[in-house]
PDB file of C-alpha atoms and ligand atoms in Angstrom:
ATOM      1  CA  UNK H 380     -18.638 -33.092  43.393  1.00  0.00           C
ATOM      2  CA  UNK H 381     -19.079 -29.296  42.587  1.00  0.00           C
ATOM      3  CA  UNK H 382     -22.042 -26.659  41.251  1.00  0.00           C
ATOM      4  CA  UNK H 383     -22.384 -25.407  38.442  1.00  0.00           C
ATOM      5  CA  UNK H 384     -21.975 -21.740  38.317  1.00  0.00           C
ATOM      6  CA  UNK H 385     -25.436 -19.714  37.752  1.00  0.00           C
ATOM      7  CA  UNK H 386     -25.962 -18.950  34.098  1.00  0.00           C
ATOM      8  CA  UNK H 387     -25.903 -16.025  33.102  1.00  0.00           C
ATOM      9  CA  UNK H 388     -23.478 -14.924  36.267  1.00  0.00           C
ATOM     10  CA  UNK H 389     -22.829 -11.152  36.270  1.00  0.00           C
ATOM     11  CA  UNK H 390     -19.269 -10.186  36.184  1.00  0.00           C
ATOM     12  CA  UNK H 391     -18.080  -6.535  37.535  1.00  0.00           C
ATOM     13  CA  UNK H 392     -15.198  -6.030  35.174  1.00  0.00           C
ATOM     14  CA  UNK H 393     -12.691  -3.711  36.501  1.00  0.00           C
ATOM     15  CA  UNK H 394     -10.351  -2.479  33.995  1.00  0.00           C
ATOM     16  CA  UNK H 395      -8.972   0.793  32.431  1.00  0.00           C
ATOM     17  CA  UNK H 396      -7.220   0.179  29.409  1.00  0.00           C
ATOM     18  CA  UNK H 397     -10.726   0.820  26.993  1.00  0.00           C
ATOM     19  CA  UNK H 398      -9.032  -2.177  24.816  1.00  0.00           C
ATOM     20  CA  UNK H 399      -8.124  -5.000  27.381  1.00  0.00           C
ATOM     21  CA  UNK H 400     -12.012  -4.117  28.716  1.00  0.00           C
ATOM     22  CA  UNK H 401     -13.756  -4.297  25.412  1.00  0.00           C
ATOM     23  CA  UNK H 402     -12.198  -7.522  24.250  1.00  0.00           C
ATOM     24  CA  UNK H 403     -12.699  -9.440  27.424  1.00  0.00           C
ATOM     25  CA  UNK H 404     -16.128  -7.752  27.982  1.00  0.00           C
ATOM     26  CA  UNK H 405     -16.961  -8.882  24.455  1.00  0.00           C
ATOM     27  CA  UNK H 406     -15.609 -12.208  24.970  1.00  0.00           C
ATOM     28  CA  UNK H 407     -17.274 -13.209  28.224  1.00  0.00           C
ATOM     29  CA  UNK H 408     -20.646 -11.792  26.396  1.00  0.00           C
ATOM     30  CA  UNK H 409     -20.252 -14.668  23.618  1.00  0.00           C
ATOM     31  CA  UNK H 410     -20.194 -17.311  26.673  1.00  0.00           C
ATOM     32  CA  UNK H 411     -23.142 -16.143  28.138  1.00  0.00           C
ATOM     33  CA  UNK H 412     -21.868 -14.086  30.996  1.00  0.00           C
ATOM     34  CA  UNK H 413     -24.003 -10.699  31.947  1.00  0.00           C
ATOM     35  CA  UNK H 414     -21.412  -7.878  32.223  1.00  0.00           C
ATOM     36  CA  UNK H 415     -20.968  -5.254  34.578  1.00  0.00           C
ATOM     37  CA  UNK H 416     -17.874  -2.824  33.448  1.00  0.00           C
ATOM     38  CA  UNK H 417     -15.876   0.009  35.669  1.00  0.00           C
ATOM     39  CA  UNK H 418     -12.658   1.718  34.463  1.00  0.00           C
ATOM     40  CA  UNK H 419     -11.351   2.926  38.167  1.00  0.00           C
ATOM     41  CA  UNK H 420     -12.010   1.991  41.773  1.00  0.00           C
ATOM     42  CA  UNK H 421     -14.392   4.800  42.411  1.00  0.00           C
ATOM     43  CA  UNK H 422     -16.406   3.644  39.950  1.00  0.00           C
ATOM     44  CA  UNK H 423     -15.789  -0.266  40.612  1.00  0.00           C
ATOM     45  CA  UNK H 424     -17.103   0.573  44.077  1.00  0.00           C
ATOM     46  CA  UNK H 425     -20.299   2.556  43.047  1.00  0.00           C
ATOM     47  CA  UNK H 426     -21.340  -0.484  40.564  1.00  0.00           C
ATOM     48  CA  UNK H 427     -20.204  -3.203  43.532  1.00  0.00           C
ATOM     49  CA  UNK H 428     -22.549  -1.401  46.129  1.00  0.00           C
ATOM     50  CA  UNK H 429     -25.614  -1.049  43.209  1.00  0.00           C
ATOM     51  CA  UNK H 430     -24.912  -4.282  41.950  1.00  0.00           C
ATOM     52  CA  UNK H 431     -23.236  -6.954  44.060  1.00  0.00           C
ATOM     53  CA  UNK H 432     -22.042  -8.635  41.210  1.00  0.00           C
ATOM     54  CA  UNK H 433     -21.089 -12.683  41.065  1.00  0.00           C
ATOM     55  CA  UNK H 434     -17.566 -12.240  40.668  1.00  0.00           C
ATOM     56  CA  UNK H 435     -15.345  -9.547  40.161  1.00  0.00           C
ATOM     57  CA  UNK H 436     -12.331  -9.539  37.830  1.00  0.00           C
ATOM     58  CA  UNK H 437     -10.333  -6.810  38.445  1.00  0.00           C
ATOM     59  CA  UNK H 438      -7.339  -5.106  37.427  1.00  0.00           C
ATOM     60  CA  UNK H 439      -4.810  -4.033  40.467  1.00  0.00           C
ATOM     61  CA  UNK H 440      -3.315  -1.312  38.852  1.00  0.00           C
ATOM     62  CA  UNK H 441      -6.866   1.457  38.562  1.00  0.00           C
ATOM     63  CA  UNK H 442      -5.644   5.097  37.945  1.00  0.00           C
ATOM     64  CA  UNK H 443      -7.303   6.101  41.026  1.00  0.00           C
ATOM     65  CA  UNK H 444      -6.503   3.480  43.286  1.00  0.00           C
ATOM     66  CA  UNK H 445      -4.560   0.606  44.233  1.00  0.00           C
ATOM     67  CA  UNK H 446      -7.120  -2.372  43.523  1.00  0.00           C
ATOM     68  CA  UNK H 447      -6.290  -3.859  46.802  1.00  0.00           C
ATOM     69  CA  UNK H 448      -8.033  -1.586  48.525  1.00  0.00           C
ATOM     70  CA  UNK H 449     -11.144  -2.431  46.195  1.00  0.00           C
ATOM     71  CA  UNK H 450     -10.306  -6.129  47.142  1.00  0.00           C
ATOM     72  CA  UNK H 451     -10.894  -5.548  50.932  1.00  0.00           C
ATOM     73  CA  UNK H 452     -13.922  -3.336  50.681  1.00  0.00           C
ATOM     74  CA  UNK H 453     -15.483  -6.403  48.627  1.00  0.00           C
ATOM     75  CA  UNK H 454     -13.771  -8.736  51.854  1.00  0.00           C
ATOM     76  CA  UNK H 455     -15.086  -6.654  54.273  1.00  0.00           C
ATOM     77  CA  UNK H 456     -19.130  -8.167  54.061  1.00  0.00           C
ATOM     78  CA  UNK H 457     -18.883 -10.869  51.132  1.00  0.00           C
ATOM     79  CA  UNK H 458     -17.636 -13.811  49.738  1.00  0.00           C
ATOM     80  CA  UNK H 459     -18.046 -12.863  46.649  1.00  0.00           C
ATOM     81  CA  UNK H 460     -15.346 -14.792  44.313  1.00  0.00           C
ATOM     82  CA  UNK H 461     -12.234 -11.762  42.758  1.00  0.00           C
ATOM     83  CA  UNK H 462     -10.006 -12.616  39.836  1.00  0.00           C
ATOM     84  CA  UNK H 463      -6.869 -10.643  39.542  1.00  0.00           C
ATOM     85  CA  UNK H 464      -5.991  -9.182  36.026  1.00  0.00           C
ATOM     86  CA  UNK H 465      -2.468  -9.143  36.693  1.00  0.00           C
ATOM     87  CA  UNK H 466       1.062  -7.783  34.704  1.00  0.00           C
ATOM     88  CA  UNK H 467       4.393 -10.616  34.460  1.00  0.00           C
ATOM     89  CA  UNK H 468       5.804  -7.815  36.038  1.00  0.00           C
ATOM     90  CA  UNK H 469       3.751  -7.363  39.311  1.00  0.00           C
ATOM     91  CA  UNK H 470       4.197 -10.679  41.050  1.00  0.00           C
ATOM     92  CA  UNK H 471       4.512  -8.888  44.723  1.00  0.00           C
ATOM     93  CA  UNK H 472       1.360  -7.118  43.806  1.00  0.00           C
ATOM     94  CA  UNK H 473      -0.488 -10.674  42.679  1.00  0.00           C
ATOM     95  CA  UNK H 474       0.468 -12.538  46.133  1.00  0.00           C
ATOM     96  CA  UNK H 475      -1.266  -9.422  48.189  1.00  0.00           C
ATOM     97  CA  UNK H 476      -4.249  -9.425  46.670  1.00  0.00           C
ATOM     98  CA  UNK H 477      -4.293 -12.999  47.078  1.00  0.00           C
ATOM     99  CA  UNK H 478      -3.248 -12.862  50.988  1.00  0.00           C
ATOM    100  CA  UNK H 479      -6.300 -10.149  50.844  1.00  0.00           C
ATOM    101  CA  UNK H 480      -8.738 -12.480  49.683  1.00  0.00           C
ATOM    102  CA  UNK H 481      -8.823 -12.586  46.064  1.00  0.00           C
ATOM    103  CA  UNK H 482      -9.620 -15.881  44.826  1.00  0.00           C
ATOM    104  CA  UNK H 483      -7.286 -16.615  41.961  1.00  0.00           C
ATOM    105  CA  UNK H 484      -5.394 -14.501  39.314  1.00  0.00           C
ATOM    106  CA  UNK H 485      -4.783 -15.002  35.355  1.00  0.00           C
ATOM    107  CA  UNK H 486      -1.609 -13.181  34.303  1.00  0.00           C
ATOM    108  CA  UNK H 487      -1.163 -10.488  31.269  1.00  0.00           C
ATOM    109  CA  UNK H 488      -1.560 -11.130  28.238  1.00  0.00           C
ATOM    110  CA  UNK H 489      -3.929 -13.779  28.782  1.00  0.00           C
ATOM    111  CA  UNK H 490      -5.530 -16.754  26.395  1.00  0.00           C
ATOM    112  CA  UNK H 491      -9.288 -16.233  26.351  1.00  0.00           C
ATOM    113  CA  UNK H 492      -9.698 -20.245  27.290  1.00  0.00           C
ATOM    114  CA  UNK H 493      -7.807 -19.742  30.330  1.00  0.00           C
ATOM    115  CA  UNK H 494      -9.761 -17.114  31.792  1.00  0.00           C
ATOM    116  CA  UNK H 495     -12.861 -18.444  31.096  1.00  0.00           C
ATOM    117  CA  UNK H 496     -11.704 -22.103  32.991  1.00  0.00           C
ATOM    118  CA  UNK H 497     -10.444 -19.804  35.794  1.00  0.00           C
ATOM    119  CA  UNK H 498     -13.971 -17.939  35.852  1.00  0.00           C
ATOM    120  CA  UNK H 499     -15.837 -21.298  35.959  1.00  0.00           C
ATOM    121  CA  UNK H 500     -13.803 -22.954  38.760  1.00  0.00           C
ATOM    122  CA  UNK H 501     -14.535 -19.877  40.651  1.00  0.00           C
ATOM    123  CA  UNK H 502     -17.690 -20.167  39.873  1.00  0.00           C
ATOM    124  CA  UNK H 503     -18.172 -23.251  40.747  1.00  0.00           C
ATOM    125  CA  UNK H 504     -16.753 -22.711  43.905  1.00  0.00           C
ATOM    126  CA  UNK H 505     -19.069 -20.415  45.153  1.00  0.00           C
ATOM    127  CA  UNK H 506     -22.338 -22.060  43.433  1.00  0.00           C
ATOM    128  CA  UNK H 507     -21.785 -25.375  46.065  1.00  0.00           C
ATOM    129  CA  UNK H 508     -19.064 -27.030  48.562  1.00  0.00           C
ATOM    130  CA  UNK H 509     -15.535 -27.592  46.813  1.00  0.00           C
ATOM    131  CA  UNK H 510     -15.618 -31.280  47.560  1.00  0.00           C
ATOM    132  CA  UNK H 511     -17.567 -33.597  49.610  1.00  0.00           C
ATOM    133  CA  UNK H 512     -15.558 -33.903  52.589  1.00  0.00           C
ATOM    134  CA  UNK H 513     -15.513 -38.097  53.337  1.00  0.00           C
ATOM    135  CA  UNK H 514     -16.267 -39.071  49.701  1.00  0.00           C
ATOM    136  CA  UNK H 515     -14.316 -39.540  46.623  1.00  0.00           C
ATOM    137  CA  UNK H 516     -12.548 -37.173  44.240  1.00  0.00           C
ATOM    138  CA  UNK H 517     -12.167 -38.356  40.421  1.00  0.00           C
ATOM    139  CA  UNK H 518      -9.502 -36.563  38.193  1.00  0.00           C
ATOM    140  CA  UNK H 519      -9.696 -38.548  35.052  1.00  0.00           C
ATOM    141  CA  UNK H 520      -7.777 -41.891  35.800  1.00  0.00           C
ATOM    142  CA  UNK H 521      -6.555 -40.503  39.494  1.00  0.00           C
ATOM    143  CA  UNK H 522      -9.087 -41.272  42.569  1.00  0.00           C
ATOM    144  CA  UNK H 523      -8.716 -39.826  45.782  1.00  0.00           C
ATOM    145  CA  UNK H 524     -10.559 -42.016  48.676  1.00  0.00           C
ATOM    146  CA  UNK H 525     -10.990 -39.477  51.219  1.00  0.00           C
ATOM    147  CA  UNK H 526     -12.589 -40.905  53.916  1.00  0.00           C
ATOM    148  CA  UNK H 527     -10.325 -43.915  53.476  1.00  0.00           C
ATOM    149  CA  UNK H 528      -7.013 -42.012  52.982  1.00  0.00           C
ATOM    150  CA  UNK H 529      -6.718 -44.152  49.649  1.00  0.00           C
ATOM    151  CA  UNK H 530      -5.450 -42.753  46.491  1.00  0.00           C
ATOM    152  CA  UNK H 531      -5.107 -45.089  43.276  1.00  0.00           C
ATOM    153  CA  UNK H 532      -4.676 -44.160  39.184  1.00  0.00           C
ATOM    154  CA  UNK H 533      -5.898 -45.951  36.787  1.00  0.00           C
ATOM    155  CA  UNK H 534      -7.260 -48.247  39.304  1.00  0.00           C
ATOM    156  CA  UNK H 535      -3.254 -49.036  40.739  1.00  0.00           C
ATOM    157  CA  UNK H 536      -2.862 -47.723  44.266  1.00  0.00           C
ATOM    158  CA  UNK H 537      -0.415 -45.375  44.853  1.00  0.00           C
ATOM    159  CA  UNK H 538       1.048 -44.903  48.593  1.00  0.00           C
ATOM    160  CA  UNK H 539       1.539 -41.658  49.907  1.00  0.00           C
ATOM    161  CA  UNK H 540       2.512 -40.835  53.655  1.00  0.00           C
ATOM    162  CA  UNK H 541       0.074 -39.387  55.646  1.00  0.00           C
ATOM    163  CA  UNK H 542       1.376 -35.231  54.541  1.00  0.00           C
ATOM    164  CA  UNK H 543       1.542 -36.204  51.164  1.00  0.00           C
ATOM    165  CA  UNK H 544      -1.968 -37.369  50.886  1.00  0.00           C
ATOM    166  CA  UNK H 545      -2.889 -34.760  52.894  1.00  0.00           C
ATOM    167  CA  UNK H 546      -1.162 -32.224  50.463  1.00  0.00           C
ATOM    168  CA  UNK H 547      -2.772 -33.960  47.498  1.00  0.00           C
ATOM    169  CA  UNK H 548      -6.722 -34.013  49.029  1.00  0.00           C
ATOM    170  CA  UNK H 549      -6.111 -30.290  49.424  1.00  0.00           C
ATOM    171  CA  UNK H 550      -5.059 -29.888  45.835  1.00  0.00           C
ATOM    172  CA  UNK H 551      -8.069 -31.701  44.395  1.00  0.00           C
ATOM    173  CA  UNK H 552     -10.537 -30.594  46.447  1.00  0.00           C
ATOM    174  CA  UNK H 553      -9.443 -27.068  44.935  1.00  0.00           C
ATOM    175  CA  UNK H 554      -9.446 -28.665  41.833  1.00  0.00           C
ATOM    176  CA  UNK H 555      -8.973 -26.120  38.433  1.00  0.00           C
ATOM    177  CA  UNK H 556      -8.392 -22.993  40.991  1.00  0.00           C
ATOM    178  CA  UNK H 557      -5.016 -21.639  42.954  1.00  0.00           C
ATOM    179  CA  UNK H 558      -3.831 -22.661  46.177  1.00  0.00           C
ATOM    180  CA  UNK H 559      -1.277 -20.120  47.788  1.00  0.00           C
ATOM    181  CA  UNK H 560       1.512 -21.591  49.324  1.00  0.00           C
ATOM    182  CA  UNK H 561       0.501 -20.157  52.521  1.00  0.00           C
ATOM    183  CA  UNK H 562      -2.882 -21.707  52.231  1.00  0.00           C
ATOM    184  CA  UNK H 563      -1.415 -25.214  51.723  1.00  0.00           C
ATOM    185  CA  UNK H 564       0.582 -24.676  54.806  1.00  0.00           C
ATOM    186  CA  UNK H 565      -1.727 -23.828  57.054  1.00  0.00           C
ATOM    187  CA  UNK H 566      -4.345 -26.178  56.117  1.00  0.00           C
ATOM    188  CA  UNK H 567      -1.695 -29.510  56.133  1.00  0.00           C
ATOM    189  CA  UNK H 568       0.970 -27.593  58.625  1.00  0.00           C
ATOM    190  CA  UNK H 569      -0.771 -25.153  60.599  1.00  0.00           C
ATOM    191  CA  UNK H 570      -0.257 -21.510  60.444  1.00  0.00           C
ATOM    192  CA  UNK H 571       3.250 -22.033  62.626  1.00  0.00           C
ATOM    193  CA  UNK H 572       4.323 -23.143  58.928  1.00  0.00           C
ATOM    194  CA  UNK H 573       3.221 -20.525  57.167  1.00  0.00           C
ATOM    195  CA  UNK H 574       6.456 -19.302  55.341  1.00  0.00           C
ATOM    196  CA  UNK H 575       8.232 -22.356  54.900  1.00  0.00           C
ATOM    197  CA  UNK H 576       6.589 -22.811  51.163  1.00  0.00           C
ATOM    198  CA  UNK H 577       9.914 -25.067  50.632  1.00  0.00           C
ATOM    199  CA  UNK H 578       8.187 -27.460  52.590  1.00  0.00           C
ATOM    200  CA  UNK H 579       5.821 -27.653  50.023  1.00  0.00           C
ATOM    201  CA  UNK H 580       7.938 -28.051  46.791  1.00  0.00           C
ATOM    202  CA  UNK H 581       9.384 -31.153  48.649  1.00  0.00           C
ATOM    203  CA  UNK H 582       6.186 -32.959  49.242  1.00  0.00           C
ATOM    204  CA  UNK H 583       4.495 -31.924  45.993  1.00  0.00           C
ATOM    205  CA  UNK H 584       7.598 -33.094  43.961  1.00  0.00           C
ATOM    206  CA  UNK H 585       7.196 -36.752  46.033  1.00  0.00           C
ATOM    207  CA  UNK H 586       3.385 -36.665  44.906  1.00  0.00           C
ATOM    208  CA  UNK H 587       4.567 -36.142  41.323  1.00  0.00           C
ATOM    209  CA  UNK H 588       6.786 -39.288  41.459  1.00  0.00           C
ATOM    210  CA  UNK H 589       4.274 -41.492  42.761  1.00  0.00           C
ATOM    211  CA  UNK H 590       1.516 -40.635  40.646  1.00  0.00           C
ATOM    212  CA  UNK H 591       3.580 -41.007  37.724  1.00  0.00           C
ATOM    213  CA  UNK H 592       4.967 -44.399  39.201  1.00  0.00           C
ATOM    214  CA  UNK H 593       1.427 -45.696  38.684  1.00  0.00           C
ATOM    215  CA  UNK H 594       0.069 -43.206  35.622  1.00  0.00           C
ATOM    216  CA  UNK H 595       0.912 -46.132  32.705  1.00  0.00           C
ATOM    217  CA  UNK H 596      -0.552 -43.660  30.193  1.00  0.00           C
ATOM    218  CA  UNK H 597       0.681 -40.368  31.078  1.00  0.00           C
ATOM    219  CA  UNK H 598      -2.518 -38.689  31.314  1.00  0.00           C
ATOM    220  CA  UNK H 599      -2.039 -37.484  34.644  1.00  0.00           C
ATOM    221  CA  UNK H 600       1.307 -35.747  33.392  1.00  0.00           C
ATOM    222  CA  UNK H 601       1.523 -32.115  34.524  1.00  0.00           C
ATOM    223  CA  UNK H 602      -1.610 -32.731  36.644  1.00  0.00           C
ATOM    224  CA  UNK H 603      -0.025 -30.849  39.874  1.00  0.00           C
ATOM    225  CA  UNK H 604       0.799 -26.919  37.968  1.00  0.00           C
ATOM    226  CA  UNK H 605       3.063 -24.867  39.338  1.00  0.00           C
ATOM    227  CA  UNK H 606       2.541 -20.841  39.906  1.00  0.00           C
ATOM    228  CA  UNK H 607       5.878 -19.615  40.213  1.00  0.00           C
ATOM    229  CA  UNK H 608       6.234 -17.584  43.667  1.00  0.00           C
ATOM    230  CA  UNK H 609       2.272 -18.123  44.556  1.00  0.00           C
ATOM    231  CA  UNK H 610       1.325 -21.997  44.801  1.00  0.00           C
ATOM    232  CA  UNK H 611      -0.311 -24.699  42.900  1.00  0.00           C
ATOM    233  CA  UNK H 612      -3.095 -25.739  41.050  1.00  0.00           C
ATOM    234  CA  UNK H 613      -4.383 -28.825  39.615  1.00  0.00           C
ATOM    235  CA  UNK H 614      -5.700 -29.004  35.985  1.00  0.00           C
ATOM    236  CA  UNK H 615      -9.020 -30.353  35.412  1.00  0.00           C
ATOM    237  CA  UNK H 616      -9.039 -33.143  33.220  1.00  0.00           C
ATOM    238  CA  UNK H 617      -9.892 -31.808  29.441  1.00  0.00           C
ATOM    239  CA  UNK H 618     -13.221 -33.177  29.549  1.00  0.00           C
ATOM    240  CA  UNK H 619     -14.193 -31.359  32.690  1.00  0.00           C
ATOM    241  CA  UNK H 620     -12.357 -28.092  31.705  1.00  0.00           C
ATOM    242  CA  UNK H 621     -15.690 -26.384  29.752  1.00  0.00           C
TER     243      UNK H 621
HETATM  244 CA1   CA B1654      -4.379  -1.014  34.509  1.00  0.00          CA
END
């Protein structure tokens, strides 16, 4: 269902506390990531334009700029996938740069695990399409039957209206990486619906229900993740998360 990301993908590192940027640097090093490092936007840019990087992980607040602006420079002639390092504190900041066109975020002080699954799905992303568009989508014990609007756990079908599945196929197809609330919308809604993200708690809370109707051995518990005041992801199973 996905790529794999390249090995040895080079990752522009945008950071300018020295120790956040040698810890993560050193960390992403040990997984077999090729780094690229920058400690403000002038000099994020400069390496971006030399370099044009895999992915970008970047810090929004640079000493010499906002790191929005760096985010729709990058927008502005690539693809190119852009992790937000982001503070608790800066959650207005975080849904910008996501509006922008950053990809997906990991917040302050982060586990090393959890960026590097965020990296990968990323990744992943850009190495090949997110999902096969009329085929099927295994999470563990949960199938989703695209092309035949069919969704069943552990081999149990589970009935969802037409939104809910619809809501739920966008959620797996993104499997292991963000989708913004105003994503969701627009792709299940249409971008009249854009704001309403209360829509969305409704239906996903439904989806939770059913799935857990049917989910005998609670593996699919906490499948659907909440990002408080940004959207929704769903976890890869453990097996698929390295
Ligand atoms: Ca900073």
């Amino acid at each position: 269902m996905k790529g794999e990301p390249p090995p040895g993908a080079r990752i522009l590192l945008v950071e300018d506390d020295p120790a956040t940027r040698r810890e993560v640097a050193a960390y992403l090093a040990i997984h077999g990531f090729r780094l690229v490092e920058a400690a403000d936007a002038a000099e994020a840019l400069a390496r971006w334009e030399a370099q044009r990087p895999d992915l970008v992980l970047l810090d929004l607040g640079l000493p010499d700029a906002d790191g929005s602006l760096f985010i729709r420079r990058i927008r502005r002639d690539a693809s190119t996938p852009i992790v937000i390092l982001s503070a608790r504190d800066r959650e207005e900041a975080k849904v910008a740069a996501l509006e922008q066109g950053a990809d997906d975020f990991v917040t302050k002080p982060f586990g090393a695990a959890e960026l590097l699954a965020r990296l990968r799905a990323v990744l992943r992303r850009a190495a090949g399409p997110a999902s096969d568009a009329t085929g099927e989508i295994r999470l563990g014990s949960l199938v989703v039957d695209v092309g035949g609007h069919a969704v069943t756990v552990e081999g149990r079908a589970v009935h969802l209206t037409p939104r809910e599945f619809e809501v739920l196929k966008v959620l797996v197809a993104h499997a292991g990486r963000l989708v913004t609330h105003g994503r969701l919308l627009r792709a299940v809604w249409g971008t009249a619906y854009a704001d309403e993200a209360h829509y969305i708690h409704v239906y996903v809370s439904q989806i939770r229900r059913k799935l857990a109707a049917a989910d005998r051995t609670g593996a699919l518990h906490d499948l659907i993740v909440a990002e408080p005041g940004v959207g929704y992801r769903v976890r890869l199973p453990l097996a698929e998360r390295s």
